[in-house]
Amino acid sequence: MAEQIKVIVFALGNEEYGIDVDKVRTIERMMPITRVPKTYSFIKGVINLRGVVIPVIDLRGRFNLEEPEYTDQTRIIIVAVGDMEVGFIVDAANDVVDLDRDNIDSPPEVVGGVKAKYLDGVAKVGEDRLLIMLNLAEVLNRGEVAHLEQLED
């Protein structure tokens, strides 16, 4: 029997992405973000979430996609990467699905302008829906994690 995983589904533009629910701490509405000087352009700054300072990344910026205005649907998904927490700004987070690991294929070289190194695979959901599974370790490479850890201090 295939192993089942629960996945949080979120949108960036017209594409749907997935993150393993075990890595997601919470999903928050947009809130004021404090800019931090001399950081990567896709790092929008930090938020204070219930007394914890969390760096925030705009995934559109990370993937070199156009960054539209934030809306009422925009969310910050707080994920655990190693022993730190990071917020990802996404267009919308609107679903949780169960997937069979067998339904996740290797990613093509480029999906929707996003390089394959950022992806764990592409999951088939039902007959006509595809989910792009994120590889959080690559979305935040070691150098960037070290940079983000400095922001938390």
XYZ file of N, CA, C and O in Angstrom:
612
model
N 0.840 -1.190 0.000
C 0.000 0.000 0.000
C 0.883 1.251 0.000
O 1.853 1.334 0.745
N 0.534 2.213 -0.823
C 1.334 3.424 -0.964
C 1.227 4.289 0.295
O 0.177 4.370 0.922
N 2.339 4.918 0.638
C 2.357 5.810 1.792
C 1.580 7.089 1.462
O 1.772 7.685 0.410
N 0.697 7.500 2.380
C -0.082 8.727 2.198
C 0.604 9.881 2.922
O 1.127 9.701 4.030
N 0.613 11.046 2.292
C 1.094 12.253 2.957
C 0.032 13.338 2.815
O -0.718 13.352 1.843
N -0.042 14.215 3.814
C -0.924 15.378 3.745
C -0.090 16.558 3.261
O 1.039 16.743 3.704
N -0.681 17.337 2.357
C 0.039 18.443 1.731
C -0.807 19.710 1.805
O -2.005 19.680 1.522
N -0.181 20.818 2.210
C -0.818 22.137 2.152
C -0.665 22.634 0.721
O 0.442 22.653 0.182
N -1.774 23.042 0.098
C -1.755 23.545 -1.273
C -1.796 25.072 -1.230
O -2.615 25.656 -0.524
N -0.883 25.700 -1.991
C -0.909 27.163 -2.091
C -0.685 27.567 -3.535
O -0.217 26.782 -4.349
N -1.061 28.813 -3.829
C -0.989 29.313 -5.201
C 0.076 30.395 -5.322
O 0.243 31.224 -4.427
N 0.769 30.347 -6.445
C 1.623 31.442 -6.915
C 1.209 31.647 -8.361
O 1.483 30.803 -9.208
N 0.520 32.731 -8.626
C 0.004 32.948 -9.977
C -0.997 31.862 -10.323
O -1.873 31.535 -9.528
N -0.834 31.254 -11.506
C -1.764 30.213 -11.955
C -1.338 28.810 -11.551
O -2.009 27.848 -11.891
N -0.210 28.680 -10.859
C 0.302 27.361 -10.492
C -0.059 27.027 -9.051
O -0.108 27.905 -8.185
N -0.267 25.730 -8.802
C -0.507 25.251 -7.446
C 0.724 24.489 -6.967
O 1.287 23.683 -7.694
N 1.129 24.783 -5.738
C 2.300 24.166 -5.144
C 1.879 23.434 -3.877
O 0.821 23.710 -3.310
N 2.740 22.536 -3.435
C 2.448 21.798 -2.211
C 3.654 21.740 -1.294
O 4.790 21.680 -1.743
N 3.366 21.784 0.017
C 4.382 21.585 1.048
C 3.832 20.533 1.998
O 2.662 20.627 2.417
N 4.661 19.570 2.366
C 4.276 18.540 3.336
C 3.763 19.224 4.605
O 4.423 20.096 5.165
N 2.573 18.829 5.051
C 1.936 19.475 6.197
C 2.793 19.357 7.459
O 2.734 20.228 8.333
N 3.639 18.335 7.539
C 4.513 18.170 8.701
C 5.520 19.303 8.836
O 6.040 19.552 9.922
N 5.830 19.983 7.730
C 6.805 21.079 7.759
C 6.149 22.441 8.012
O 6.838 23.423 8.244
N 4.816 22.486 7.949
C 4.104 23.755 8.113
C 3.705 23.940 9.577
O 3.070 23.076 10.165
N 4.116 25.080 10.144
C 3.754 25.394 11.533
C 2.383 26.068 11.609
O 1.559 25.714 12.421
N 2.184 27.088 10.755
C 0.943 27.852 10.775
C 0.809 28.631 9.475
O 1.790 28.820 8.758
N -0.410 29.066 9.176
C -0.663 29.926 8.012
C -1.294 31.199 8.545
O -2.295 31.151 9.255
N -0.696 32.328 8.224
C -1.128 33.620 8.762
C -1.568 34.554 7.640
O -1.079 34.458 6.522
N -2.472 35.470 7.981
C -2.803 36.551 7.057
C -1.603 37.481 6.964
O -0.730 37.462 7.827
N -1.560 38.304 5.903
C -0.479 39.279 5.784
C -0.483 40.171 7.010
O -1.531 40.485 7.570
N 0.694 40.570 7.424
C 0.859 41.456 8.577
C 2.027 42.376 8.289
O 2.759 42.143 7.319
N 2.199 43.417 9.097
C 3.331 44.321 8.849
C 4.661 43.567 8.920
O 4.880 42.759 9.818
N 5.507 43.832 7.926
C 6.819 43.197 7.850
C 7.866 44.287 8.028
O 7.830 45.311 7.355
N 8.802 44.068 8.951
C 9.875 45.024 9.194
C 11.018 44.729 8.238
O 11.571 43.631 8.245
N 11.339 45.715 7.384
C 12.428 45.543 6.418
C 13.751 45.419 7.157
O 13.950 46.028 8.211
N 14.657 44.649 6.600
C 15.997 44.500 7.147
C 16.974 44.891 6.043
O 16.911 44.341 4.936
N 17.855 45.859 6.310
C 18.788 46.290 5.262
C 19.813 45.218 4.909
O 20.092 44.320 5.700
N 20.360 45.326 3.700
C 21.442 44.470 3.209
C 21.067 42.989 3.221
O 21.852 42.144 3.643
N 19.857 42.680 2.762
C 19.456 41.280 2.612
C 19.139 41.035 1.144
O 19.030 41.964 0.356
N 18.959 39.760 0.790
C 18.554 39.427 -0.573
C 17.238 40.121 -0.884
O 16.410 40.320 0.004
N 17.010 40.455 -2.155
C 15.798 41.199 -2.516
C 14.520 40.417 -2.228
O 13.480 41.010 -1.950
N 14.570 39.079 -2.276
C 13.359 38.300 -2.029
C 13.068 38.116 -0.531
O 12.013 37.632 -0.167
N 14.017 38.523 0.332
C 13.748 38.490 1.772
C 13.082 39.814 2.111
O 13.688 40.869 2.018
N 11.810 39.734 2.455
C 11.033 40.952 2.660
C 11.282 41.577 4.019
O 10.946 42.728 4.250
N 11.823 40.807 4.963
C 12.106 41.329 6.295
C 11.757 40.303 7.346
O 11.867 39.102 7.114
N 11.330 40.798 8.515
C 10.976 39.902 9.619
C 9.617 40.298 10.183
O 9.181 41.447 10.064
N 8.953 39.306 10.787
C 7.712 39.567 11.513
C 7.904 39.089 12.944
O 8.766 38.252 13.227
N 7.101 39.651 13.850
C 7.072 39.200 15.228
C 5.785 38.419 15.383
O 4.703 38.990 15.430
N 5.901 37.099 15.424
C 4.730 36.243 15.526
C 4.688 35.640 16.923
O 5.487 34.769 17.254
N 3.778 36.149 17.739
C 3.619 35.684 19.122
C 4.956 35.649 19.863
O 5.311 34.673 20.527
N 5.726 36.743 19.704
C 6.981 36.881 20.432
C 8.195 36.241 19.772
O 9.301 36.317 20.295
N 8.008 35.609 18.606
C 9.120 34.980 17.895
C 9.388 35.784 16.619
O 8.470 36.053 15.850
N 10.653 36.157 16.414
C 11.040 36.888 15.206
C 11.280 35.874 14.097
O 12.089 34.950 14.243
N 10.541 36.043 12.983
C 10.605 35.090 11.880
C 10.933 35.824 10.590
O 10.233 36.769 10.223
N 11.997 35.401 9.881
C 12.285 36.000 8.577
C 11.204 35.614 7.570
O 10.649 34.521 7.633
N 10.908 36.548 6.643
C 9.846 36.328 5.660
C 10.417 36.469 4.250
O 11.104 37.442 3.940
N 10.100 35.471 3.409
C 10.556 35.429 2.020
C 9.349 35.479 1.103
O 8.353 34.791 1.354
N 9.417 36.292 0.052
C 8.375 36.277 -0.971
C 8.759 35.206 -1.982
O 9.772 35.331 -2.671
N 7.968 34.126 -2.043
C 8.318 33.025 -2.954
C 8.320 33.460 -4.411
O 9.091 32.943 -5.211
N 7.468 34.419 -4.776
C 7.496 34.908 -6.160
C 8.865 35.514 -6.460
O 9.446 35.274 -7.508
N 9.379 36.306 -5.537
C 10.705 36.900 -5.706
C 11.786 35.844 -5.736
O 12.737 35.923 -6.511
N 11.652 34.828 -4.890
C 12.640 33.749 -4.836
C 12.728 33.011 -6.160
O 13.791 32.608 -6.603
N 11.570 32.842 -6.805
C 11.523 32.105 -8.065
C 11.621 33.017 -9.284
O 11.376 32.599 -10.406
N 11.959 34.293 -9.059
C 12.065 35.281 -10.142
C 10.765 35.417 -10.930
O 10.781 35.563 -12.151
N 9.643 35.356 -10.244
C 8.343 35.597 -10.860
C 7.932 37.030 -10.550
O 8.410 37.629 -9.583
N 7.043 37.571 -11.345
C 6.555 38.921 -11.107
C 5.852 38.985 -9.754
O 5.102 38.090 -9.388
N 6.119 40.051 -8.986
C 5.515 40.194 -7.664
C 4.349 41.171 -7.739
O 4.548 42.372 -7.846
N 3.107 40.669 -7.672
C 1.948 41.570 -7.717
C 1.683 42.198 -6.354
O 2.348 41.871 -5.368
N 0.701 43.081 -6.305
C 0.278 43.650 -5.026
C -0.305 42.544 -4.158
O -0.909 41.600 -4.659
N -0.149 42.682 -2.846
C -0.750 41.716 -1.938
C -2.253 41.973 -1.863
O -2.711 43.106 -1.991
N -3.029 40.898 -1.662
C -4.488 40.999 -1.599
C -4.983 40.398 -0.290
O -4.186 39.941 0.542
N -6.309 40.347 -0.129
C -6.901 39.711 1.046
C -6.625 38.215 1.071
O -6.724 37.574 2.113
N -6.293 37.638 -0.087
C -6.009 36.204 -0.173
C -4.546 35.865 0.153
O -4.214 34.716 0.409
N -3.659 36.882 0.119
C -2.235 36.654 0.356
C -2.029 36.110 1.760
O -2.648 36.575 2.714
N -1.170 35.106 1.868
C -0.897 34.473 3.152
C 0.603 34.336 3.377
O 1.397 34.349 2.436
N 0.975 34.188 4.648
C 2.345 33.851 5.028
C 2.291 32.447 5.615
O 1.629 32.222 6.629
N 2.959 31.516 4.949
C 3.021 30.143 5.455
C 4.304 30.022 6.261
O 5.405 30.215 5.730
N 4.175 29.730 7.551
C 5.333 29.568 8.423
C 5.755 28.100 8.368
O 4.966 27.214 8.699
N 6.985 27.865 7.906
C 7.487 26.494 7.780
C 8.723 26.305 8.652
O 9.423 27.270 8.972
N 8.964 25.057 9.019
C 10.169 24.705 9.760
C 11.203 24.211 8.770
O 10.938 23.291 8.006
N 12.370 24.853 8.769
C 13.490 24.431 7.928
C 14.640 24.160 8.887
O 15.207 25.091 9.445
N 14.941 22.877 9.088
C 15.933 22.535 10.102
C 15.391 22.939 11.461
O 14.257 22.625 11.810
N 16.181 23.719 12.204
C 15.716 24.140 13.534
C 15.273 25.599 13.551
O 15.191 26.222 14.598
N 14.982 26.155 12.368
C 14.491 27.534 12.332
C 13.146 27.604 11.617
O 12.761 26.678 10.912
N 12.441 28.697 11.852
C 11.165 28.914 11.170
C 11.315 30.067 10.199
O 11.996 31.053 10.492
N 10.666 29.929 9.035
C 10.713 30.938 7.979
C 9.297 31.123 7.459
O 8.539 30.150 7.357
N 8.942 32.357 7.113
C 7.644 32.630 6.513
C 7.777 32.765 5.008
O 8.698 33.421 4.519
N 6.868 32.123 4.272
C 6.813 32.246 2.816
C 5.554 33.014 2.449
O 4.453 32.603 2.810
N 5.701 34.119 1.710
C 4.536 34.859 1.221
C 4.051 34.175 -0.050
O 4.830 33.962 -0.987
N 2.761 33.813 -0.065
C 2.150 33.154 -1.223
C 0.864 33.890 -1.587
O 0.304 34.633 -0.779
N 0.387 33.692 -2.822
C -0.823 34.382 -3.278
C -2.059 33.924 -2.521
O -2.955 34.720 -2.254
N -2.131 32.637 -2.193
C -3.268 32.087 -1.462
C -2.878 30.712 -0.945
O -2.068 30.021 -1.549
N -3.434 30.335 0.195
C -3.257 28.976 0.734
C -4.665 28.483 1.020
O -5.339 28.999 1.899
N -5.119 27.520 0.215
C -6.551 27.262 0.247
C -6.971 25.805 0.321
O -8.136 25.510 0.159
N -6.050 24.883 0.580
C -6.471 23.495 0.508
C -5.478 22.612 1.249
O -4.301 22.954 1.400
N -5.963 21.487 1.713
C -5.109 20.411 2.220
C -5.550 19.161 1.485
O -6.746 18.876 1.401
N -4.595 18.424 0.903
C -4.949 17.210 0.174
C -4.116 16.042 0.687
O -3.017 16.227 1.218
N -4.661 14.843 0.521
C -3.932 13.605 0.794
C -3.362 13.108 -0.522
O -4.070 13.054 -1.526
N -2.082 12.749 -0.512
C -1.424 12.243 -1.719
C -0.808 10.885 -1.439
O -0.321 10.641 -0.333
N -0.795 10.029 -2.445
C 0.007 8.816 -2.408
C 1.401 9.196 -2.881
O 1.542 9.870 -3.900
N 2.421 8.766 -2.163
C 3.800 9.048 -2.609
C 4.028 8.509 -4.030
O 4.801 9.078 -4.791
N 3.328 7.428 -4.383
C 3.467 6.844 -5.721
C 3.003 7.794 -6.823
O 3.370 7.628 -7.980
N 2.167 8.776 -6.481
C 1.640 9.711 -7.474
C 2.530 10.942 -7.661
O 2.131 11.895 -8.320
N 3.710 10.944 -7.045
C 4.633 12.072 -7.188
C 5.741 11.656 -8.149
O 6.484 10.721 -7.889
N 5.816 12.355 -9.290
C 6.825 12.080 -10.313
C 7.999 13.033 -10.161
O 7.872 14.107 -9.577
N 9.127 12.679 -10.744
C 10.288 13.568 -10.766
C 9.916 14.845 -11.507
O 9.161 14.809 -12.478
N 10.467 15.975 -11.081
C 10.117 17.231 -11.751
C 10.809 17.364 -13.097
O 11.940 16.899 -13.259
N 10.133 18.002 -14.073
C 10.824 18.366 -15.311
C 11.844 19.463 -14.996
O 11.848 20.003 -13.895
N 12.693 19.804 -15.940
C 13.745 20.789 -15.697
C 13.203 22.153 -15.257
O 13.776 22.803 -14.412
N 12.115 22.603 -15.858
C 11.521 23.887 -15.488
C 10.013 23.720 -15.469
O 9.433 23.140 -16.374
N 9.389 24.210 -14.405
C 7.922 24.184 -14.310
C 7.463 25.599 -14.000
O 7.813 26.142 -12.965
N 6.702 26.195 -14.886
C 6.178 27.549 -14.641
C 7.265 28.557 -14.340
O 7.061 29.462 -13.555
N 8.441 28.376 -14.923
C 9.538 29.315 -14.699
C 10.347 29.007 -13.457
O 11.287 29.721 -13.132
N 10.004 27.964 -12.702
C 10.712 27.611 -11.482
C 11.687 26.475 -11.793
O 11.297 25.464 -12.355
N 12.951 26.649 -11.431
C 13.965 25.642 -11.728
C 13.716 24.354 -10.953
O 13.260 24.369 -9.817
N 14.076 23.238 -11.539
C 13.822 21.916 -10.960
C 14.502 21.723 -9.609
O 14.003 20.974 -8.773
N 15.621 22.404 -9.365
C 16.307 22.186 -8.083
C 15.436 22.608 -6.897
O 15.629 22.128 -5.800
N 14.470 23.497 -7.111
C 13.585 23.931 -6.026
C 12.423 22.968 -5.810
O 11.617 23.171 -4.920
N 12.324 21.939 -6.646
C 11.146 21.082 -6.628
C 11.481 19.668 -6.177
O 12.540 19.139 -6.491
N 10.556 19.061 -5.438
C 10.678 17.652 -5.054
C 10.025 16.760 -6.095
O 10.345 15.588 -6.192
N 9.064 17.314 -6.826
C 8.369 16.519 -7.822
C 7.063 17.169 -8.207
O 6.735 18.266 -7.750
N 6.340 16.483 -9.072
C 5.017 16.936 -9.485
C 4.035 15.831 -9.127
O 4.225 14.678 -9.507
N 3.003 16.202 -8.359
C 2.033 15.212 -7.879
C 0.750 15.303 -8.683
O 0.267 16.400 -8.971
N 0.212 14.144 -9.025
C -1.087 14.087 -9.701
C -2.171 14.010 -8.637
O -2.143 13.146 -7.771
N -3.130 14.940 -8.722
C -4.269 14.948 -7.810
C -5.516 14.804 -8.668
O -5.848 15.702 -9.437
N -6.171 13.671 -8.570
C -7.346 13.448 -9.407
C -6.940 13.326 -10.873
O -5.816 12.972 -11.202
N -7.886 13.623 -11.755
C -7.661 13.442 -13.196
C -6.899 14.579 -13.856
O -6.085 14.370 -14.729
N -7.188 15.823 -13.437
C -6.662 16.957 -14.206
C -5.963 18.014 -13.366
O -5.833 19.148 -13.772
N -5.493 17.647 -12.182
C -4.858 18.633 -11.315
C -3.440 18.181 -10.995
O -3.214 17.036 -10.630
N -2.491 19.095 -11.163
C -1.094 18.825 -10.829
C -0.645 19.762 -9.723
O -0.979 20.945 -9.735
N 0.118 19.230 -8.785
C 0.685 20.021 -7.696
C 2.205 19.980 -7.820
O 2.778 18.902 -7.947
N 2.835 21.118 -7.741
C 4.287 21.202 -7.780
C 4.777 21.137 -6.331
O 4.460 22.012 -5.529
N 5.510 20.086 -6.001
C 5.973 19.873 -4.633
C 7.302 20.592 -4.416
O 8.260 20.372 -5.152
N 7.350 21.459 -3.374
C 8.555 22.238 -3.107
C 9.592 21.441 -2.328
O 9.253 20.683 -1.433
N 10.853 21.668 -2.660
C 11.982 21.130 -1.918
C 12.490 22.266 -1.027
O 13.245 23.124 -1.473
N 12.058 22.290 0.229
C 12.377 23.412 1.112
C 13.874 23.572 1.335
O 14.364 24.686 1.491
N 14.610 22.470 1.339
C 16.057 22.554 1.545
C 16.723 23.363 0.435
O 17.700 24.063 0.677
N 16.201 23.281 -0.792
C 16.787 24.031 -1.901
C 16.217 25.446 -2.006
O 16.917 26.358 -2.428
N 14.941 25.611 -1.641
C 14.368 26.961 -1.667
C 15.217 27.863 -0.773
O 15.453 29.025 -1.073
N 15.679 27.303 0.318
C 16.608 28.012 1.208
C 17.924 27.251 1.216
O 18.056 26.267 1.932
N 18.883 27.687 0.428
C 20.165 26.987 0.442
C 20.957 27.358 1.699
O 20.587 28.265 2.432
N 22.058 26.669 1.949
C 22.798 26.843 3.209
C 23.204 28.289 3.477
O 23.093 28.783 4.582
N 23.712 28.960 2.452
C 24.152 30.339 2.643
C 23.007 31.247 3.044
O 23.154 32.122 3.908
N 21.846 31.024 2.432
C 20.687 31.848 2.768
C 20.175 31.531 4.158
O 19.743 32.419 4.883
N 20.228 30.259 4.560
C 19.791 29.892 5.911
C 20.684 30.583 6.936
O 20.215 31.154 7.919
N 22.000 30.593 6.692
C 22.924 31.275 7.603
C 22.584 32.769 7.670
O 22.575 33.376 8.742
N 22.269 33.349 6.513
C 21.884 34.759 6.437
C 20.599 35.000 7.239
O 20.496 35.971 7.996
N 19.624 34.124 7.093
C 18.356 34.258 7.820
C 18.540 34.067 9.313
O 17.887 34.740 10.121
N 19.415 33.151 9.699
C 19.664 32.935 11.135
C 20.211 34.196 11.783
O 19.900 34.506 12.918
N 21.019 34.962 11.037
C 21.528 36.231 11.564
C 20.385 37.208 11.784
O 20.416 38.001 12.722
N 19.361 37.171 10.927
C 18.221 38.070 11.097
C 17.447 37.757 12.361
O 16.868 38.639 12.985
N 17.404 36.473 12.738
C 16.653 36.066 13.924
C 17.308 36.540 15.210
O 16.656 36.703 16.213
N 18.636 36.701 15.176
C 19.369 37.058 16.414
C 19.125 38.490 16.829
O 18.835 39.356 16.088
